[in-house]
Coordinates of C-alpha atoms in Angstrom, one line a residue:
M1 CA 117.6 75.0 -76.1
R2 CA 121.0 75.4 -74.9
D3 CA 122.5 78.7 -73.4
V4 CA 125.1 80.4 -75.4
T5 CA 127.4 83.5 -74.2
V6 CA 127.7 86.7 -75.6
R7 CA 131.4 85.9 -76.6
E8 CA 130.1 83.1 -78.7
V9 CA 127.2 85.3 -80.4
L10 CA 129.4 88.3 -81.0
S11 CA 132.6 86.5 -82.0
D12 CA 130.7 83.5 -84.2
R13 CA 132.2 83.9 -87.8
R14 CA 129.0 83.5 -89.3
L15 CA 128.0 87.1 -88.1
A16 CA 128.0 89.0 -91.3
V17 CA 128.5 92.6 -89.9
P18 CA 131.4 94.3 -88.4
V19 CA 131.8 94.6 -84.5
E20 CA 133.6 96.1 -82.1
L21 CA 133.7 96.3 -78.3
V22 CA 133.6 99.3 -76.8
S23 CA 133.2 98.6 -73.1
G24 CA 132.3 96.0 -70.3
G25 CA 134.6 93.3 -71.5
G26 CA 134.2 91.5 -68.3
G27 CA 130.6 90.7 -69.2
L28 CA 131.5 88.4 -72.3
D29 CA 130.6 85.2 -70.4
R30 CA 127.1 86.6 -69.6
P31 CA 124.5 84.2 -71.3
V32 CA 122.0 84.9 -74.1
H33 CA 118.8 82.7 -73.6
H34 CA 116.5 84.1 -76.5
P35 CA 116.7 83.8 -80.3
R36 CA 115.2 87.4 -80.6
I37 CA 116.8 90.7 -80.0
Q38 CA 115.0 93.6 -78.4
K39 CA 114.8 97.2 -78.9
S40 CA 115.2 98.9 -75.9
G41 CA 114.0 102.6 -76.6
L42 CA 111.1 102.9 -73.9
A43 CA 113.3 101.6 -71.4
L44 CA 115.7 104.5 -71.7
A45 CA 112.7 106.6 -71.0
G46 CA 112.2 105.1 -67.9
H47 CA 109.5 102.1 -68.8
F48 CA 111.3 98.7 -67.9
R49 CA 108.5 96.5 -68.3
G50 CA 108.7 93.8 -70.8
V51 CA 112.7 94.3 -71.0
V52 CA 114.3 90.7 -71.1
P53 CA 117.8 91.2 -69.9
T54 CA 119.0 88.0 -71.3
R55 CA 118.1 89.1 -74.9
V56 CA 120.4 91.2 -77.0
Q57 CA 119.7 94.8 -76.6
V58 CA 119.8 97.1 -79.6
L59 CA 120.0 100.7 -79.8
G60 CA 119.5 102.7 -83.0
E61 CA 119.7 106.0 -84.1
T62 CA 116.4 107.1 -82.8
E63 CA 117.3 105.9 -79.0
L64 CA 120.6 107.5 -79.2
S65 CA 119.1 111.0 -80.5
Y66 CA 116.5 110.7 -77.9
L67 CA 119.4 110.6 -75.1
E68 CA 120.9 113.6 -76.7
T69 CA 117.6 115.6 -76.0
L70 CA 118.4 114.9 -72.1
R71 CA 120.3 117.1 -69.7
E72 CA 123.5 115.4 -68.8
D73 CA 122.2 114.6 -65.5
Q74 CA 119.1 113.1 -66.6
R75 CA 121.0 111.2 -69.3
G76 CA 123.4 109.6 -66.9
E77 CA 120.6 108.9 -64.4
A78 CA 118.7 107.1 -67.6
C79 CA 122.0 105.1 -68.5
R80 CA 122.6 104.0 -65.1
A81 CA 119.0 102.8 -64.8
F82 CA 118.9 101.0 -68.3
F83 CA 122.3 99.3 -67.3
G84 CA 121.4 98.4 -63.8
L85 CA 118.8 95.9 -65.1
G86 CA 121.5 93.3 -65.3
L87 CA 121.6 93.3 -69.3
S88 CA 123.6 90.4 -71.2
V89 CA 124.8 92.9 -74.1
V90 CA 124.2 96.1 -75.7
V91 CA 124.6 96.7 -79.4
I92 CA 124.7 100.2 -81.1
T93 CA 124.2 100.2 -84.6
R94 CA 125.2 102.5 -87.8
G95 CA 128.6 102.9 -86.2
V96 CA 127.6 105.7 -84.2
S97 CA 130.0 106.4 -81.3
P98 CA 128.2 106.0 -78.2
D99 CA 127.6 108.7 -75.4
E100 CA 130.1 109.0 -72.5
Q101 CA 127.4 108.4 -70.2
L102 CA 126.5 104.8 -71.8
V103 CA 130.2 104.0 -71.9
R104 CA 130.7 104.6 -68.2
A105 CA 127.1 102.9 -67.1
A106 CA 128.5 99.7 -69.2
E107 CA 131.7 99.7 -67.5
A108 CA 130.3 99.9 -64.0
S109 CA 127.5 97.4 -64.5
G110 CA 129.9 94.8 -66.2
T111 CA 127.6 94.7 -69.4
A112 CA 129.1 94.5 -72.8
L113 CA 128.8 97.3 -75.1
Y114 CA 129.3 96.6 -78.7
V115 CA 129.2 99.1 -81.9
V116 CA 128.1 97.8 -85.4
D117 CA 129.0 99.7 -88.5
A118 CA 125.8 98.5 -90.4
A119 CA 122.2 99.7 -90.8
T120 CA 119.8 98.5 -87.8
S121 CA 117.6 96.3 -90.1
R122 CA 120.9 94.7 -91.4
T123 CA 122.2 94.1 -87.8
I124 CA 119.2 92.7 -86.7
N125 CA 119.1 90.2 -89.6
A126 CA 122.7 89.2 -88.8
L127 CA 122.1 88.9 -85.2
H128 CA 118.9 86.5 -85.7
A129 CA 121.0 84.2 -87.9
V130 CA 123.4 83.7 -85.8
L131 CA 120.8 83.2 -82.9
D132 CA 118.9 80.9 -84.7
E133 CA 122.1 78.6 -85.2
L134 CA 123.3 78.7 -81.6
L135 CA 120.0 78.5 -80.0
A136 CA 117.8 76.4 -82.3
P137 CA 116.5 72.9 -80.4
T138 CA 118.4 70.0 -81.3
T139 CA 118.1 66.1 -81.1
Q140 CA 119.7 63.1 -82.3
L141 CA 118.2 60.2 -84.3
H142 CA 119.7 56.6 -85.3
G143 CA 119.4 56.7 -89.0
V144 CA 120.8 58.0 -92.4
L145 CA 120.4 61.2 -94.3
V146 CA 120.6 61.4 -98.1
D147 CA 120.2 64.1 -100.6
V148 CA 118.3 62.7 -103.4
F149 CA 117.6 65.0 -106.2
G150 CA 117.5 68.0 -104.1
V151 CA 115.0 65.9 -101.5
G152 CA 116.1 64.9 -98.1
L153 CA 115.5 61.4 -97.2
L154 CA 115.9 60.5 -93.8
L155 CA 116.0 56.5 -93.6
L156 CA 115.1 55.1 -90.2
G157 CA 114.6 51.3 -89.0
K158 CA 116.4 48.8 -86.7
S159 CA 119.9 48.3 -86.8
G160 CA 121.0 45.6 -89.6
I161 CA 118.0 46.5 -92.0
G162 CA 120.1 48.0 -94.5
K163 CA 120.1 51.8 -94.0
S164 CA 124.0 52.1 -94.9
E165 CA 123.7 49.9 -97.8
C166 CA 121.0 51.9 -99.1
A167 CA 123.0 55.2 -98.7
L168 CA 125.8 53.6 -100.4
E169 CA 123.6 52.5 -103.5
L170 CA 122.5 56.3 -103.7
V171 CA 125.8 57.8 -103.6
L172 CA 126.8 55.4 -106.6
R173 CA 123.9 56.7 -108.3
G174 CA 125.1 60.1 -108.1
H175 CA 123.5 61.4 -104.9
R176 CA 124.7 63.0 -101.8
L177 CA 125.5 61.6 -98.3
V178 CA 124.6 63.8 -95.4
A179 CA 124.9 61.8 -92.3
D180 CA 124.9 57.8 -91.3
D181 CA 124.3 56.3 -88.1
V182 CA 123.9 59.6 -86.1
V183 CA 121.9 62.4 -87.5
R184 CA 122.0 65.6 -85.6
C185 CA 118.5 67.4 -86.1
D186 CA 117.9 71.1 -85.2
W187 CA 114.7 73.3 -85.8
R188 CA 114.5 76.1 -87.8
P189 CA 111.6 78.6 -88.3
P190 CA 108.9 78.8 -89.6
G191 CA 108.9 74.8 -89.2
T192 CA 111.4 72.8 -90.6
V193 CA 114.1 70.6 -89.5
F194 CA 117.6 70.3 -90.8
G195 CA 119.8 67.2 -90.3
A196 CA 123.7 67.1 -90.2
A197 CA 126.4 64.7 -89.4
D198 CA 128.3 64.2 -86.2
D199 CA 131.7 65.9 -86.2
L200 CA 133.2 62.5 -85.7
L201 CA 131.4 60.7 -88.3
R202 CA 131.0 63.0 -91.0
H203 CA 131.4 61.8 -94.4
H204 CA 132.0 58.2 -93.3
V205 CA 129.8 54.9 -93.8
E206 CA 129.8 51.8 -92.0
V207 CA 129.1 48.7 -94.0
R208 CA 128.9 45.2 -92.4
G209 CA 131.6 43.2 -93.9
L210 CA 133.6 46.2 -95.2
G211 CA 134.0 48.6 -92.4
I212 CA 134.4 52.3 -92.2
L213 CA 134.2 53.8 -95.6
N214 CA 135.1 57.6 -96.4
I215 CA 132.8 58.7 -98.9
K216 CA 134.5 62.2 -99.5
D217 CA 137.7 60.4 -100.3
M218 CA 136.3 57.7 -102.5
F219 CA 134.1 59.5 -104.4
G220 CA 134.7 63.3 -103.9
V221 CA 133.2 66.4 -102.3
T222 CA 130.4 66.0 -105.1
A223 CA 129.1 63.3 -103.0
V224 CA 128.7 64.6 -99.5
R225 CA 127.1 67.7 -98.1
A226 CA 127.3 69.3 -94.8
R227 CA 123.6 69.5 -93.9
K228 CA 120.0 69.0 -95.5
R229 CA 116.6 69.8 -94.8
I230 CA 114.6 66.8 -93.8
D231 CA 111.6 66.4 -96.2
V232 CA 110.4 62.8 -96.1
V233 CA 111.3 60.2 -93.6
V234 CA 111.6 56.8 -94.9
R235 CA 110.9 53.8 -92.2
L236 CA 112.4 50.6 -93.7
E237 CA 111.1 47.4 -92.0
E238 CA 111.4 43.8 -92.7
W239 CA 108.5 42.5 -95.0
S240 CA 105.6 41.1 -93.1
E241 CA 102.8 39.0 -95.0
T242 CA 100.5 40.0 -92.1
R243 CA 100.7 43.7 -92.5
D244 CA 98.6 45.6 -95.1
Y245 CA 100.9 48.2 -96.7
D246 CA 99.8 50.9 -98.5
R247 CA 99.5 50.1 -102.3
L248 CA 98.0 53.2 -103.9
G249 CA 99.9 55.8 -101.8
V250 CA 97.1 58.0 -100.6
E251 CA 97.8 57.6 -97.2
D252 CA 99.5 60.4 -95.4
A253 CA 101.5 59.4 -92.3
H254 CA 103.8 61.8 -90.4
H255 CA 106.6 61.5 -88.1
E256 CA 107.3 64.2 -85.6
I257 CA 110.9 65.6 -85.3
L258 CA 111.3 68.4 -82.5
S259 CA 107.5 68.8 -82.7
T260 CA 107.3 69.1 -86.7
P261 CA 105.3 66.7 -88.4
I262 CA 107.2 65.2 -91.5
R263 CA 105.8 62.9 -94.1
M264 CA 106.7 59.3 -93.6
L265 CA 106.6 56.2 -95.8
T266 CA 106.9 52.8 -94.8
V267 CA 109.0 50.6 -97.2
P268 CA 109.2 47.0 -96.6
V269 CA 112.5 45.1 -97.2
R270 CA 112.7 41.8 -98.7
P271 CA 115.4 40.2 -101.0
G272 CA 115.1 41.2 -104.6
R273 CA 113.5 44.4 -104.1
D274 CA 115.7 47.2 -105.5
M275 CA 115.7 50.0 -102.6
G276 CA 117.9 52.4 -104.3
T277 CA 115.4 52.7 -107.3
I278 CA 112.2 52.6 -104.7
L279 CA 114.2 55.5 -103.0
E280 CA 114.6 57.3 -105.9
M281 CA 110.9 57.1 -107.0
A282 CA 110.2 58.4 -103.6
A283 CA 112.1 61.5 -104.0
R284 CA 110.8 62.1 -107.5
D285 CA 107.1 61.8 -106.1
E286 CA 108.0 64.4 -103.5
L287 CA 108.9 66.9 -106.0
L288 CA 105.7 66.2 -108.0
R289 CA 103.6 66.8 -104.6
R290 CA 105.8 70.0 -104.1
A291 CA 104.3 71.2 -108.0
G292 CA 100.8 70.1 -107.2
T293 CA 100.7 66.7 -108.7
Y294 CA 99.4 63.8 -106.8
S295 CA 99.9 60.4 -108.9
A296 CA 97.7 58.4 -106.7
R297 CA 95.1 60.9 -106.1
N298 CA 94.7 61.5 -110.0
F299 CA 94.6 58.1 -110.9
L300 CA 91.9 57.1 -108.3
E301 CA 90.1 60.3 -110.0
R302 CA 90.3 59.0 -113.5
L303 CA 89.3 55.5 -112.3
R304 CA 86.2 57.0 -110.5
T305 CA 85.2 59.0 -113.7
A306 CA 85.5 56.2 -116.0
R307 CA 83.7 53.7 -114.1
E308 CA 80.8 56.6 -113.8
R309 CA 80.7 57.0 -117.4
S310 CA 80.7 53.1 -118.2
G311 CA 77.6 52.9 -115.9
G312 CA 80.0 51.2 -113.2
P313 CA 78.9 50.6 -109.5
D314 CA 80.3 54.2 -108.5
R315 CA 77.5 55.8 -110.5
P316 CA 74.1 56.7 -108.5
A317 CA 71.2 54.5 -109.4
A318 CA 68.8 56.6 -111.2
E319 CA 65.0 56.7 -109.4
G320 CA 63.2 53.2 -110.3
E321 CA 66.4 52.1 -112.1
S322 CA 67.2 48.6 -111.1
V323 CA 70.9 47.9 -109.7
A324 CA 70.9 44.2 -111.1
P325 CA 73.4 43.4 -113.9
P326 CA 71.9 43.3 -117.1
P327 CA 71.2 39.7 -118.3
V328 CA 73.9 37.7 -120.4
A329 CA 72.5 36.7 -123.9
I330 CA 73.4 32.9 -124.5
T331 CA 74.5 32.3 -128.1
R332 CA 74.9 29.3 -130.3
P333 CA 78.4 27.8 -131.1
G334 CA 79.6 29.4 -134.5
E335 CA 77.2 32.2 -134.2
P336 CA 78.5 35.7 -133.6
R337 CA 77.8 37.3 -130.3
P338 CA 75.1 40.3 -130.2
G339 CA 76.3 43.6 -130.9
V340 CA 79.9 42.3 -132.1
R341 CA 80.9 43.2 -135.7
R342 CA 81.5 40.0 -137.8
P343 CA 85.1 39.3 -138.2
F344 CA 87.3 39.1 -141.3
P345 CA 86.4 35.7 -142.6
Y346 CA 82.9 36.7 -143.2
A347 CA 81.8 38.6 -146.3
P348 CA 80.8 42.1 -145.7
R349 CA 76.9 42.4 -146.2
P350 CA 75.6 44.2 -149.3
C351 CA 74.4 47.6 -148.4
P352 CA 71.2 48.5 -150.3
E353 CA 71.2 51.9 -149.6
A354 CA 74.6 52.3 -151.4
S355 CA 73.5 50.6 -154.5
E356 CA 70.3 53.0 -154.8
S357 CA 72.6 56.1 -154.4
S358 CA 75.0 54.6 -157.0
A359 CA 72.1 54.6 -159.3
L360 CA 71.5 58.1 -159.0
I361 CA 75.1 59.1 -160.3
P362 CA 75.2 59.9 -163.9
D363 CA 77.4 58.1 -166.3
L364 CA 79.8 60.9 -167.6
S365 CA 82.0 58.3 -169.2
G366 CA 80.7 58.7 -172.8
S367 CA 80.5 62.5 -172.8
K368 CA 84.4 62.8 -173.4
E369 CA 84.3 60.2 -176.2
E370 CA 81.7 62.5 -178.3
E371 CA 83.9 65.4 -177.5

C-alpha cells in the first residue's frame, strides 16, 4: 500500500463531490495512510483514544452542533486540542461554514481544512471510492488479460508460449483486449482483483514476426477496455505426455493474486488445438458456473444414477446377493439370442389369444343388407 498526500485525495478528478479549501493550505502534502475515514465526534469532547491522525477526519452537523453548545473559551480549547493531534486533513460536510475557532486552530497547526457541499453519507462514499483507488494493494504480472463474453481471462505462461497470439485471435472474434505483456493488478474489497495495462503499453500487442500492433487503431475502441476484473486464470503450458491433465472439469485449482484465490485452469498447448475456441469455452463455462450450472458435476451425477439403475458397479449389493457378473448364454449359429426379438426376415408368430378373441366379435356385415 503506497502513501498518498492530502492534495492527491482532495484534488482527484474521481471525487464526486465539490470541495473547497478553507484553511491550512500548507498541510496539503501531509500523508494519508488509511483507506477509510474517521468520524471525530468524541475527539472534540476530549476523548482522543483511537484517533488515527493519518486518516481523513470528517466532521458532520452533529459534531458542529456540539461545538456550538460550548462557551467560546471551551470551544477554542477543544479545537486546539483536536488539531494538536497532528491530523492530516479535516473535512466538514453539508456545506456548513466552520466556526472561527476551527479555522484558527487549523491554520495554527498547518492542517488542511476543507468544506464539502454534500451530505455526510455521500461525502464518505465519495472519499472511500477515491481512497480505495489510491491506496489499493497492487502488483504486476507477466501475462495477457482479455475480456471474453464479460469474463476476465488472465493468460499466464512462459515467454513464447502463445499468449499474445491467443489474445489476437480473441480480438478477431469480437472480444476485448485489456493488457498485454504487463498486467497491473489491484485489490478491491470485498475480495476482487482488477487488472489494467501499463500506461505505455496500453492497447498494444507484441506478436513475434509482426512487431508491436496497436489494437485500438486497427479494430477501434470497441476492441479494447481500460480495466477488467480477473475472473479466471488460464495457465498455458506445453503438452506433456507424462502429465495427467483434467479431462472431466471437476478439479478446482486456484491461483492467488494479492492473497485472493482465483479459479485457475491449466490448458496444454500443442499444434492443431484451436486455442481461441478453447478459451471461449472456458469463459462460457464460467458464466454457467455463476448461474449455478456445473456441467461436469451434472454429467457425473447422471452417469452415477444411470449405473445404479442398470445395476452397475456403483449400485451397492444387497444382503446375500452375489457380486459376480451374470453367466453368458451360449447360442448356436443361426439361433436368436435369448431375450432378443426376431428380426424382420422371420415371420411373426401367431397369437392364439388374438384368434380366440376375434371369434367372440359378432359379424354385423349382413345386418345392413337385410335392412
